[in-house]
Amino acid sequence: MTPAWAQRREEMLSDCIVSPDVFNQMVERLGGFVVPYQQALKAEADQHPMHLYLQGLLSHLPRKNAEEIAAWIDVERQVIQDFIGTASWDHRPLVTVLVGQVAERLGEPDGIIAFDPSSFPKRGTHSVGVKRQWCGHRGKVDNCQVGVYMGYVSRDDHALLDFRLSLPEEWARDEQRRQECHVPLEVRYQTRQAQCLEMLDEWGEQVPHGWVTGDDELGRHTRFRHALRERGERYVLGVPCTTTMRDLEAPLPEYAGRGRYPKASWQSVTQWRQSLYHNDWQRLTVRDGEKGPVAIEVVRRRVQTRIERKRPGPEEWLVVTRRPLTDDRTLEPRASRDATDQDERYRYQYYLTPTCVSEVELEEPSLAELARVIKASACIEASFKRGKGEVGMDAYQVRTWQGWHHHMALSLMAVWFLIGETHRGQQVTPALTLPQVRYGLSLLLLEVFCTPGIDSICRQVQRQLMRNESARFYHHRTRKCIPPRKLRRERQ
């Protein structure tokens, strides 16, 4: 190993030295973090164990549902289940506080608002909004719920801000299922594109940004792109590989001398991409990955796409990216089967970005800027990974409309607390990561709730036994048969 490499290795290892200041008083800071959120609920703040539920989400528990959290923090299960599943408190004030804090700490003028759906596989059919639909988590059509999320990406970090449960049309029409899951009367069926625009209208002015991005599920809808242009929003949206376009920069066919002047022919973006030469692609480094720089190759061209009834649409820039199939990085979940295509060497993705918004002509964006916005979709996937992997965003066991929204709001709050603590810890330990912060906090919480001793062990075991016997009694009662007694063994 050369001296330069040896020195760099020592520098990297020195960044891993963890100071006690990273974890000192972290539990106390969690208590202070919750205060503005409790105040946002006003009169309801004293009635709900928000602080305890957050501690459960940030704990070591492998399954962070209401029952497991209640057993760990040593409170009655019904208290936590009522708080999450059936209590009537409104989650939106919590989102308001969260958005304000994220905008203040991460906001920058050219920040990126990213919209992305996330699926939650379910076995049954009784949870609100569940049906067989495209499940990006599993990459196929499956039984699941889908939430539509609004995230924010800046150069410092990324976080999820707001969310909407995608309520299928058949659910919106079924009064019996709506009543069973406590769906509010004012809730009606909305497309996911309409839900994104609703969140953008609500928070767009409060969150500083220069771009809006999303996957092909949003970009394939020409009305959604039109609505963004009407709002003056600059976007980079994925489109499927079957999108029809014509190249406005290609040489025109020779004029025959009579009739209309010829225009470029219509073709799919896949057909157009296949006609490109190797020299047309430009290589860009997107970010520094764990295994080295992550690079993509990009092509940009001014094109025209079709809108409803095959009418010619406005001019846009088409951006095509490709990555080698040998790339061993984890691929992002695809919104649909035709989100990408590939040949024997590369995987391709397609995006559209406007040439003008609100009748204002835009400067041609640089490839580096376009790559930065495209990278934001991977950041939002990382946000989902944080939520599901660290705070149990997908571990809920609730069926009601309120329960789903309550759990999501508290999960986003828990991740935001971890982001703040990670930034704070990186001031003394640059290599610190969010999972390690959550791990350290979970050990601190063990000291708070688990006092070692026989009495504590007996209480925990007794609580679980009572839960098991209550469930056994319920199942026997539904079958109208008295459950038999357990045999008491004789002392040896």
CSV table of N, CA and C in Angstrom, one decimal, residues 119-126 130-135 138 140-145:
chain,number,residue,atom,x,y,z
A,119,SER,N,-45.8,1.1,-2.1
A,119,SER,CA,-46.8,0.1,-1.8
A,119,SER,C,-46.5,-0.7,-0.5
A,120,PHE,N,-47.6,-1.2,0.0
A,120,PHE,CA,-47.5,-1.9,1.3
A,120,PHE,C,-48.3,-3.3,1.1
A,121,PRO,N,-47.6,-4.4,0.8
A,121,PRO,CA,-48.3,-5.6,0.6
A,121,PRO,C,-49.1,-6.0,1.8
A,122,LYS,N,-50.3,-6.6,1.5
A,122,LYS,CA,-51.3,-7.0,2.5
A,122,LYS,C,-51.8,-8.4,2.1
A,123,ARG,N,-52.1,-9.2,3.1
A,123,ARG,CA,-52.7,-10.5,2.8
A,123,ARG,C,-54.2,-10.5,2.7
A,124,GLY,N,-54.9,-9.7,3.6
A,124,GLY,CA,-56.3,-9.7,3.6
A,124,GLY,C,-56.9,-8.7,2.7
A,125,THR,N,-58.2,-8.5,2.8
A,125,THR,CA,-58.9,-7.6,1.9
A,125,THR,C,-59.7,-6.5,2.7
A,126,HIS,N,-59.5,-6.5,4.0
A,126,HIS,CA,-60.3,-5.6,4.9
A,126,HIS,C,-59.6,-4.3,5.2
A,130,VAL,N,-57.1,-1.5,0.2
A,130,VAL,CA,-56.3,-2.6,-0.3
A,130,VAL,C,-57.0,-3.2,-1.5
A,131,LYS,N,-56.2,-3.6,-2.5
A,131,LYS,CA,-56.8,-4.3,-3.7
A,131,LYS,C,-55.6,-4.9,-4.5
A,132,ARG,N,-55.9,-5.7,-5.5
A,132,ARG,CA,-54.8,-6.2,-6.4
A,132,ARG,C,-54.5,-5.1,-7.3
A,133,GLN,N,-53.2,-4.6,-7.3
A,133,GLN,CA,-52.8,-3.5,-8.1
A,133,GLN,C,-51.2,-3.6,-8.2
A,134,TRP,N,-50.7,-2.8,-9.0
A,134,TRP,CA,-49.2,-2.8,-9.2
A,134,TRP,C,-48.5,-2.6,-7.9
A,135,CYS,N,-47.7,-3.5,-7.5
A,135,CYS,CA,-46.9,-3.4,-6.2
A,135,CYS,C,-45.5,-3.2,-6.5
A,138,ARG,N,-42.8,-5.4,-4.8
A,138,ARG,CA,-42.6,-6.7,-5.2
A,138,ARG,C,-42.4,-6.8,-6.7
A,140,LYS,N,-44.6,-6.6,-9.2
A,140,LYS,CA,-45.7,-7.3,-9.9
A,140,LYS,C,-47.0,-6.9,-9.3
A,141,VAL,N,-48.1,-7.3,-10.0
A,141,VAL,CA,-49.5,-7.0,-9.5
A,141,VAL,C,-49.7,-7.9,-8.3
A,142,ASP,N,-50.1,-7.3,-7.2
A,142,ASP,CA,-50.3,-8.1,-6.0
A,142,ASP,C,-51.3,-7.3,-5.1
A,143,ASN,N,-51.7,-8.0,-4.0
A,143,ASN,CA,-52.6,-7.4,-3.0
A,143,ASN,C,-51.8,-6.4,-2.1
A,144,CYS,N,-52.2,-5.1,-2.2
A,144,CYS,CA,-51.4,-4.1,-1.4
A,144,CYS,C,-52.2,-2.8,-1.3
A,145,GLN,N,-51.8,-2.0,-0.4
A,145,GLN,CA,-52.2,-0.6,-0.3
A,145,GLN,C,-51.1,0.2,-0.9
